[in-house]
PDB file of C-alpha atoms and ligand atoms in Angstrom:
ATOM      1  CA  UNK W 582       2.023  10.408   3.361  1.00 75.00           C
ATOM      2  CA  UNK W 583      -0.373   7.967   4.981  1.00 94.00           C
ATOM      3  CA  UNK W 584      -1.700   4.847   3.310  1.00 97.00           C
ATOM      4  CA  UNK W 585      -5.106   6.509   3.088  1.00 98.00           C
ATOM      5  CA  UNK W 586      -3.601   9.511   1.327  1.00 98.00           C
ATOM      6  CA  UNK W 587      -1.763   7.246  -1.087  1.00 98.00           C
ATOM      7  CA  UNK W 588      -4.931   5.351  -1.936  1.00 98.00           C
ATOM      8  CA  UNK W 589      -6.931   8.547  -2.384  1.00 97.00           C
ATOM      9  CA  UNK W 590      -4.257  10.029  -4.651  1.00 98.00           C
ATOM     10  CA  UNK W 591      -4.250   6.952  -6.884  1.00 98.00           C
ATOM     11  CA  UNK W 592      -8.037   6.661  -6.978  1.00 97.00           C
ATOM     12  CA  UNK W 593      -8.195  10.274  -8.043  1.00 97.00           C
ATOM     13  CA  UNK W 594      -6.348   9.313 -11.230  1.00 97.00           C
ATOM     14  CA  UNK W 595      -8.387   6.198 -11.991  1.00 98.00           C
ATOM     15  CA  UNK W 596     -11.580   6.185 -14.041  1.00 97.00           C
ATOM     16  CA  UNK W 597     -14.415   4.958 -11.809  1.00 95.00           C
ATOM     17  CA  UNK W 598     -14.719   1.642 -13.684  1.00 96.00           C
ATOM     18  CA  UNK W 599     -11.122   0.691 -12.872  1.00 98.00           C
ATOM     19  CA  UNK W 600     -10.657  -1.472  -9.758  1.00 98.00           C
ATOM     20  CA  UNK W 601      -7.697  -0.735  -7.515  1.00 98.00           C
ATOM     21  CA  UNK W 602      -5.996  -3.782  -6.056  1.00 98.00           C
ATOM     22  CA  UNK W 603      -3.726  -2.984  -3.149  1.00 98.00           C
ATOM     23  CA  UNK W 604      -0.738  -5.300  -3.513  1.00 98.00           C
ATOM     24  CA  UNK W 605       0.206  -6.132   0.063  1.00 98.00           C
ATOM     25  CA  UNK W 606       2.760  -8.931  -0.303  1.00 97.00           C
ATOM     26  CA  UNK W 607       5.418  -8.911   2.452  1.00 96.00           C
ATOM     27  CA  UNK W 608       3.500  -6.191   4.331  1.00 97.00           C
ATOM     28  CA  UNK W 609       2.309  -6.713   7.913  1.00 97.00           C
ATOM     29  CA  UNK W 610      -1.379  -6.967   8.781  1.00 98.00           C
ATOM     30  CA  UNK W 611      -1.393  -3.568  10.535  1.00 97.00           C
ATOM     31  CA  UNK W 612      -0.703  -1.881   7.216  1.00 98.00           C
ATOM     32  CA  UNK W 613      -3.384  -3.897   5.436  1.00 98.00           C
ATOM     33  CA  UNK W 614      -5.829  -2.881   8.158  1.00 98.00           C
ATOM     34  CA  UNK W 615      -4.898   0.729   7.640  1.00 98.00           C
ATOM     35  CA  UNK W 616      -5.829   0.358   3.975  1.00 98.00           C
ATOM     36  CA  UNK W 617      -8.974  -1.550   4.948  1.00 98.00           C
ATOM     37  CA  UNK W 618     -10.000   1.250   7.286  1.00 98.00           C
ATOM     38  CA  UNK W 619      -9.558   3.658   4.394  1.00 97.00           C
ATOM     39  CA  UNK W 620     -12.173   1.641   2.517  1.00 98.00           C
ATOM     40  CA  UNK W 621      -9.920  -0.669   0.510  1.00 98.00           C
ATOM     41  CA  UNK W 622     -11.453  -4.136  -0.039  1.00 98.00           C
ATOM     42  CA  UNK W 623      -9.389  -5.653  -2.874  1.00 98.00           C
ATOM     43  CA  UNK W 624      -5.939  -6.931  -1.886  1.00 98.00           C
ATOM     44  CA  UNK W 625      -3.362  -8.714  -4.023  1.00 98.00           C
ATOM     45  CA  UNK W 626      -0.899 -11.291  -2.727  1.00 98.00           C
ATOM     46  CA  UNK W 627       1.823 -13.407  -4.352  1.00 97.00           C
ATOM     47  CA  UNK W 628       2.591 -16.142  -1.844  1.00 98.00           C
ATOM     48  CA  UNK W 629       0.199 -18.939  -0.900  1.00 98.00           C
ATOM     49  CA  UNK W 630       1.128 -19.325   2.753  1.00 98.00           C
ATOM     50  CA  UNK W 631       1.125 -15.578   3.307  1.00 98.00           C
ATOM     51  CA  UNK W 632      -2.319 -15.012   1.817  1.00 98.00           C
ATOM     52  CA  UNK W 633      -3.742 -17.999   3.718  1.00 98.00           C
ATOM     53  CA  UNK W 634      -2.448 -16.542   7.005  1.00 98.00           C
ATOM     54  CA  UNK W 635      -3.758 -13.080   6.203  1.00 98.00           C
ATOM     55  CA  UNK W 636      -7.142 -14.478   5.235  1.00 98.00           C
ATOM     56  CA  UNK W 637      -7.419 -16.117   8.662  1.00 98.00           C
ATOM     57  CA  UNK W 638      -6.606 -12.978  10.619  1.00 98.00           C
ATOM     58  CA  UNK W 639      -8.106 -10.103   8.638  1.00 98.00           C
ATOM     59  CA  UNK W 640     -11.747  -9.075   8.063  1.00 98.00           C
ATOM     60  CA  UNK W 641     -13.769 -11.569   6.073  1.00 98.00           C
ATOM     61  CA  UNK W 642     -15.164  -9.074   3.590  1.00 98.00           C
ATOM     62  CA  UNK W 643     -11.757  -8.606   1.953  1.00 98.00           C
ATOM     63  CA  UNK W 644     -11.513  -9.848  -1.647  1.00 98.00           C
ATOM     64  CA  UNK W 645      -8.222 -11.715  -1.971  1.00 98.00           C
ATOM     65  CA  UNK W 646      -6.603 -11.638  -5.402  1.00 98.00           C
ATOM     66  CA  UNK W 647      -3.825 -14.113  -6.057  1.00 98.00           C
ATOM     67  CA  UNK W 648      -1.451 -12.332  -8.437  1.00 98.00           C
ATOM     68  CA  UNK W 649       1.730 -14.389  -8.144  1.00 95.00           C
ATOM     69  CA  UNK W 650       2.955 -17.448  -9.962  1.00 95.00           C
ATOM     70  CA  UNK W 651       0.782 -20.292  -8.677  1.00 97.00           C
ATOM     71  CA  UNK W 652       2.067 -23.849  -8.429  1.00 97.00           C
ATOM     72  CA  UNK W 653      -0.420 -26.664  -8.989  1.00 97.00           C
ATOM     73  CA  UNK W 654       0.300 -28.358  -5.679  1.00 98.00           C
ATOM     74  CA  UNK W 655      -0.569 -25.190  -3.759  1.00 98.00           C
ATOM     75  CA  UNK W 656      -3.937 -24.400  -5.338  1.00 98.00           C
ATOM     76  CA  UNK W 657      -5.721 -26.331  -2.579  1.00 98.00           C
ATOM     77  CA  UNK W 658      -4.617 -23.848   0.079  1.00 98.00           C
ATOM     78  CA  UNK W 659      -6.278 -20.852  -1.544  1.00 98.00           C
ATOM     79  CA  UNK W 660      -9.230 -22.551  -3.256  1.00 98.00           C
ATOM     80  CA  UNK W 661     -11.585 -22.162  -0.267  1.00 98.00           C
ATOM     81  CA  UNK W 662     -11.455 -18.377  -0.248  1.00 98.00           C
ATOM     82  CA  UNK W 663      -9.631 -16.792  -3.196  1.00 98.00           C
ATOM     83  CA  UNK W 664     -11.667 -14.155  -5.037  1.00 98.00           C
ATOM     84  CA  UNK W 665      -9.775 -14.037  -8.324  1.00 98.00           C
ATOM     85  CA  UNK W 666      -6.639 -15.797  -9.600  1.00 98.00           C
ATOM     86  CA  UNK W 667      -4.756 -13.512 -11.973  1.00 98.00           C
ATOM     87  CA  UNK W 668      -1.701 -15.403 -13.118  1.00 93.00           C
ATOM     88  CA  UNK W 669      -3.131 -18.547 -14.694  1.00 96.00           C
ATOM     89  CA  UNK W 670      -0.547 -19.570 -17.258  1.00 94.00           C
ATOM     90  CA  UNK W 671      -1.331 -23.137 -18.316  1.00 94.00           C
ATOM     91  CA  UNK W 672      -4.196 -25.521 -19.016  1.00 95.00           C
ATOM     92  CA  UNK W 673      -2.749 -27.865 -16.393  1.00 95.00           C
ATOM     93  CA  UNK W 674      -3.111 -25.188 -13.773  1.00 97.00           C
ATOM     94  CA  UNK W 675      -6.693 -24.460 -14.868  1.00 97.00           C
ATOM     95  CA  UNK W 676      -7.447 -28.133 -14.526  1.00 97.00           C
ATOM     96  CA  UNK W 677      -6.165 -28.175 -10.944  1.00 98.00           C
ATOM     97  CA  UNK W 678      -8.057 -24.995 -10.036  1.00 98.00           C
ATOM     98  CA  UNK W 679     -11.207 -26.593 -11.438  1.00 98.00           C
ATOM     99  CA  UNK W 680     -10.641 -29.712  -9.338  1.00 98.00           C
ATOM    100  CA  UNK W 681     -10.072 -27.778  -6.117  1.00 98.00           C
ATOM    101  CA  UNK W 682     -12.998 -25.446  -6.823  1.00 98.00           C
ATOM    102  CA  UNK W 683     -15.264 -28.476  -7.206  1.00 98.00           C
ATOM    103  CA  UNK W 684     -14.037 -29.869  -3.880  1.00 98.00           C
ATOM    104  CA  UNK W 685     -14.945 -26.587  -2.251  1.00 98.00           C
ATOM    105  CA  UNK W 686     -18.246 -26.407  -4.043  1.00 98.00           C
ATOM    106  CA  UNK W 687     -17.282 -23.119  -5.677  1.00 98.00           C
ATOM    107  CA  UNK W 688     -16.756 -21.584  -9.090  1.00 98.00           C
ATOM    108  CA  UNK W 689     -13.402 -19.801  -9.088  1.00 98.00           C
ATOM    109  CA  UNK W 690     -12.858 -16.786 -11.304  1.00 98.00           C
ATOM    110  CA  UNK W 691      -9.599 -16.761 -13.248  1.00 98.00           C
ATOM    111  CA  UNK W 692      -7.644 -14.476 -15.532  1.00 98.00           C
ATOM    112  CA  UNK W 693      -5.350 -15.904 -18.171  1.00 97.00           C
ATOM    113  CA  UNK W 694      -1.896 -14.430 -17.995  1.00 96.00           C
ATOM    114  CA  UNK W 695      -0.708 -13.401 -21.431  1.00 94.00           C
ATOM    115  CA  UNK W 696       2.854 -13.135 -22.472  1.00 90.00           C
ATOM    116  CA  UNK W 697       3.266  -9.489 -23.512  1.00 87.00           C
ATOM    117  CA  UNK W 698       6.764  -8.598 -22.329  1.00 84.00           C
ATOM    118  CA  UNK W 699       9.958  -9.131 -24.224  1.00 76.00           C
ATOM    119  CA  UNK W 700      11.653 -10.661 -21.205  1.00 70.00           C
ATOM    120  CA  UNK W 701      12.285 -14.389 -21.442  1.00 62.00           C
ATOM    121  CA  UNK W 702      11.483 -15.069 -17.820  1.00 59.00           C
ATOM    122  CA  UNK W 703       7.872 -13.930 -17.777  1.00 66.00           C
ATOM    123  CA  UNK W 704       5.196 -16.588 -17.435  1.00 81.00           C
ATOM    124  CA  UNK W 705       2.068 -16.694 -19.513  1.00 90.00           C
ATOM    125  CA  UNK W 706       0.087 -18.038 -22.438  1.00 93.00           C
ATOM    126  CA  UNK W 707       1.070 -17.301 -25.942  1.00 89.00           C
ATOM    127  CA  UNK W 708      -1.997 -15.691 -27.629  1.00 88.00           C
ATOM    128  CA  UNK W 709      -2.285 -18.613 -30.063  1.00 89.00           C
ATOM    129  CA  UNK W 710      -2.362 -21.096 -27.209  1.00 91.00           C
ATOM    130  CA  UNK W 711      -5.441 -19.385 -25.774  1.00 93.00           C
ATOM    131  CA  UNK W 712      -7.362 -19.760 -29.035  1.00 93.00           C
ATOM    132  CA  UNK W 713      -6.303 -23.383 -29.354  1.00 93.00           C
ATOM    133  CA  UNK W 714      -7.486 -24.064 -25.847  1.00 92.00           C
ATOM    134  CA  UNK W 715     -10.876 -22.440 -26.353  1.00 90.00           C
ATOM    135  CA  UNK W 716     -11.540 -24.080 -29.698  1.00 90.00           C
ATOM    136  CA  UNK W 717     -10.437 -27.491 -28.379  1.00 88.00           C
ATOM    137  CA  UNK W 718     -13.560 -27.403 -26.205  1.00 78.00           C
ATOM    138  CA  UNK W 719     -11.496 -28.693 -23.320  1.00 85.00           C
ATOM    139  CA  UNK W 720     -12.654 -25.581 -21.545  1.00 89.00           C
ATOM    140  CA  UNK W 721     -16.174 -27.017 -21.281  1.00 89.00           C
ATOM    141  CA  UNK W 722     -14.934 -29.756 -18.981  1.00 92.00           C
ATOM    142  CA  UNK W 723     -13.930 -27.127 -16.464  1.00 95.00           C
ATOM    143  CA  UNK W 724     -17.323 -26.431 -14.966  1.00 95.00           C
ATOM    144  CA  UNK W 725     -15.971 -24.927 -11.747  1.00 97.00           C
ATOM    145  CA  UNK W 726     -13.920 -22.160 -13.240  1.00 97.00           C
ATOM    146  CA  UNK W 727     -14.917 -19.007 -14.986  1.00 96.00           C
ATOM    147  CA  UNK W 728     -12.421 -17.210 -17.189  1.00 96.00           C
ATOM    148  CA  UNK W 729     -13.326 -13.563 -16.895  1.00 97.00           C
ATOM    149  CA  UNK W 730     -10.341 -11.722 -18.322  1.00 97.00           C
ATOM    150  CA  UNK W 731      -6.685 -11.390 -19.155  1.00 98.00           C
ATOM    151  CA  UNK W 732      -3.688 -10.373 -17.084  1.00 97.00           C
ATOM    152  CA  UNK W 733      -0.470  -8.950 -18.439  1.00 95.00           C
ATOM    153  CA  UNK W 734       2.859  -7.767 -17.095  1.00 93.00           C
ATOM    154  CA  UNK W 735       4.824  -5.376 -19.222  1.00 92.00           C
ATOM    155  CA  UNK W 736       8.566  -5.312 -19.628  1.00 91.00           C
ATOM    156  CA  UNK W 737      10.358  -3.748 -16.678  1.00 91.00           C
ATOM    157  CA  UNK W 738      11.402  -0.563 -18.455  1.00 92.00           C
ATOM    158  CA  UNK W 739      11.019   3.181 -18.182  1.00 93.00           C
ATOM    159  CA  UNK W 740      10.461   3.389 -21.926  1.00 95.00           C
ATOM    160  CA  UNK W 741       6.868   4.604 -22.336  1.00 96.00           C
ATOM    161  CA  UNK W 742       6.739   3.630 -25.998  1.00 96.00           C
ATOM    162  CA  UNK W 743       7.566   0.003 -25.213  1.00 95.00           C
ATOM    163  CA  UNK W 744       5.058  -0.036 -22.338  1.00 96.00           C
ATOM    164  CA  UNK W 745       2.372   1.532 -24.482  1.00 97.00           C
ATOM    165  CA  UNK W 746       2.895  -1.024 -27.252  1.00 96.00           C
ATOM    166  CA  UNK W 747       2.730  -3.954 -24.852  1.00 95.00           C
ATOM    167  CA  UNK W 748      -0.428  -2.794 -23.095  1.00 97.00           C
ATOM    168  CA  UNK W 749      -1.996  -1.980 -26.447  1.00 97.00           C
ATOM    169  CA  UNK W 750      -1.255  -5.504 -27.683  1.00 96.00           C
ATOM    170  CA  UNK W 751      -3.016  -6.895 -24.595  1.00 97.00           C
ATOM    171  CA  UNK W 752      -6.033  -4.716 -25.288  1.00 98.00           C
ATOM    172  CA  UNK W 753      -6.182  -5.777 -28.957  1.00 97.00           C
ATOM    173  CA  UNK W 754      -6.012  -9.444 -27.958  1.00 97.00           C
ATOM    174  CA  UNK W 755      -8.701  -8.923 -25.312  1.00 98.00           C
ATOM    175  CA  UNK W 756     -11.085  -7.370 -27.835  1.00 98.00           C
ATOM    176  CA  UNK W 757     -10.339 -10.022 -30.407  1.00 97.00           C
ATOM    177  CA  UNK W 758     -11.007 -12.909 -28.004  1.00 96.00           C
ATOM    178  CA  UNK W 759     -14.053 -11.247 -26.521  1.00 96.00           C
ATOM    179  CA  UNK W 760     -15.607 -10.693 -29.933  1.00 95.00           C
ATOM    180  CA  UNK W 761     -14.593 -14.040 -31.430  1.00 94.00           C
ATOM    181  CA  UNK W 762     -15.671 -16.311 -28.614  1.00 92.00           C
ATOM    182  CA  UNK W 763     -19.046 -14.986 -27.639  1.00 87.00           C
ATOM    183  CA  UNK W 764     -21.348 -17.445 -25.896  1.00 80.00           C
ATOM    184  CA  UNK W 765     -18.501 -19.751 -24.972  1.00 85.00           C
ATOM    185  CA  UNK W 766     -19.214 -21.599 -21.752  1.00 86.00           C
ATOM    186  CA  UNK W 767     -16.882 -20.494 -18.930  1.00 92.00           C
ATOM    187  CA  UNK W 768     -15.304 -17.777 -21.022  1.00 93.00           C
ATOM    188  CA  UNK W 769     -16.737 -14.302 -20.556  1.00 93.00           C
ATOM    189  CA  UNK W 770     -14.106 -11.644 -20.743  1.00 96.00           C
ATOM    190  CA  UNK W 771     -14.679  -8.382 -18.908  1.00 97.00           C
ATOM    191  CA  UNK W 772     -11.401  -7.707 -17.094  1.00 98.00           C
ATOM    192  CA  UNK W 773      -7.973  -6.554 -18.172  1.00 98.00           C
ATOM    193  CA  UNK W 774      -5.585  -6.715 -15.221  1.00 98.00           C
ATOM    194  CA  UNK W 775      -2.579  -4.603 -16.109  1.00 98.00           C
ATOM    195  CA  UNK W 776      -0.558  -1.795 -14.619  1.00 97.00           C
ATOM    196  CA  UNK W 777       1.574  -1.535 -11.473  1.00 97.00           C
ATOM    197  CA  UNK W 778       2.918   1.455  -9.523  1.00 97.00           C
ATOM    198  CA  UNK W 779       5.284   2.540 -12.276  1.00 96.00           C
ATOM    199  CA  UNK W 780       3.100   2.029 -15.337  1.00 97.00           C
ATOM    200  CA  UNK W 781      -0.584   2.055 -14.385  1.00 98.00           C
ATOM    201  CA  UNK W 782      -1.402   5.330 -16.115  1.00 98.00           C
ATOM    202  CA  UNK W 783      -0.182   3.877 -19.406  1.00 98.00           C
ATOM    203  CA  UNK W 784      -2.113   0.693 -18.697  1.00 98.00           C
ATOM    204  CA  UNK W 785      -5.425   2.481 -18.117  1.00 98.00           C
ATOM    205  CA  UNK W 786      -4.905   4.464 -21.311  1.00 98.00           C
ATOM    206  CA  UNK W 787      -4.893   1.067 -22.986  1.00 98.00           C
ATOM    207  CA  UNK W 788      -8.055  -0.310 -21.469  1.00 98.00           C
ATOM    208  CA  UNK W 789      -6.921  -1.744 -18.140  1.00 98.00           C
ATOM    209  CA  UNK W 790      -9.861  -2.350 -15.793  1.00 98.00           C
ATOM    210  CA  UNK W 791      -7.831  -3.579 -12.794  1.00 98.00           C
ATOM    211  CA  UNK W 792      -4.567  -2.087 -11.605  1.00 98.00           C
ATOM    212  CA  UNK W 793      -2.295  -3.904  -9.148  1.00 98.00           C
ATOM    213  CA  UNK W 794      -0.473  -1.341  -7.041  1.00 98.00           C
ATOM    214  CA  UNK W 795       1.873  -2.072  -4.182  1.00 98.00           C
ATOM    215  CA  UNK W 796       4.765   0.268  -3.512  1.00 97.00           C
ATOM    216  CA  UNK W 797       2.832   3.465  -4.294  1.00 98.00           C
ATOM    217  CA  UNK W 798       0.412   2.534  -1.503  1.00 98.00           C
ATOM    218  CA  UNK W 799       2.538   0.758   1.106  1.00 97.00           C
ATOM    219  CA  UNK W 800       6.046   1.992   0.309  1.00 94.00           C
ATOM    220  CA  UNK W 801       8.879  -0.067  -1.111  1.00 92.00           C
ATOM    221  CA  UNK W 802       9.312  -3.701  -0.133  1.00 87.00           C
ATOM    222  CA  UNK W 803      12.219  -5.284   1.728  1.00 77.00           C
ATOM    223  CA  UNK W 804      12.662  -8.903   0.838  1.00 65.00           C
ATOM    224  CA  UNK W 805      14.378 -10.989   3.446  1.00 52.00           C
ATOM    225  CA  UNK W 806      14.603 -14.014   1.156  1.00 39.00           C
TER     226      UNK W 806
HETATM  227  C1  PLP Y2156       4.386  -7.018  -6.749  1.00 83.87           C
HETATM  228  C2  PLP Y2156       3.445  -7.018  -7.900  1.00 83.87           C
HETATM  229  C3  PLP Y2156       2.715  -5.869  -8.260  1.00 83.87           C
HETATM  230  C4  PLP Y2156       2.862  -4.528  -7.561  1.00 83.87           C
HETATM  231  O1  PLP Y2156       4.072  -3.939  -7.872  1.00 83.87           O
HETATM  232  P1  PLP Y2156       4.401  -2.407  -7.425  1.00 83.87           P
HETATM  233  O2  PLP Y2156       5.483  -2.030  -8.346  1.00 83.87           O
HETATM  234  O3  PLP Y2156       4.819  -2.470  -6.015  1.00 83.87           O
HETATM  235  O4  PLP Y2156       3.166  -1.624  -7.634  1.00 83.87           O
HETATM  236  C5  PLP Y2156       1.814  -5.973  -9.296  1.00 83.87           C
HETATM  237  N1  PLP Y2156       1.637  -7.123  -9.975  1.00 83.87           N
HETATM  238  C6  PLP Y2156       2.319  -8.242  -9.679  1.00 83.87           C
HETATM  239  C7  PLP Y2156       2.071  -9.470 -10.462  1.00 83.87           C
HETATM  240  C8  PLP Y2156       3.261  -8.207  -8.645  1.00 83.87           C
HETATM  241  O5  PLP Y2156       3.944  -9.330  -8.366  1.00 83.87           O
END
């Protein structure tokens, strides 16, 4: 199977309103270009240095999604070009993104990562924390960010019932926040980023509008570190 075939096969299963993000972390530029030449324009990366290097070398009309865990001291390296930051998991991080966006004279779109999995190690906001943050009005100080959706990572399991429940909970929270906080400055939810190679069909059944797919497009990853 070629990368183009893989992309076409996935797209065939996605409703037209769902955006496919090709997760290209650890993959060489030749493979990204192959996806690009097949029409792919949204790419997801997890590591700051890697995405900065790829941004330099690859076509400028690529939309770079940062989907990994982002450290505050590294925001400055992606602030000039990042299209959407998915894994925002604290108010401190939002504050730094706002600062770096201002320096670059941009408004940076962000998704709040929500804690939906049972696993202890997963990053993210607790749903209550999000409401506290919005009602505290602190959000209005952040004029250079725009919160446009939620991101969730389900438990790493083959149990469809567990996956379905977790994605459903994300969808319920999304609708609740969207309907409760209408007309809130900087907070206009339209995106649910959920679903990876192994679980994206369950995610889209539960309202996902952006799927992040790596291995089903590029093959499995070999980590050297
Ligand atoms: C690596 C990664 C993906 C893609 O995972 P695959 O199983 O290869 O599709 C999606 N989301 C995040 C946050 C990731 O880190």
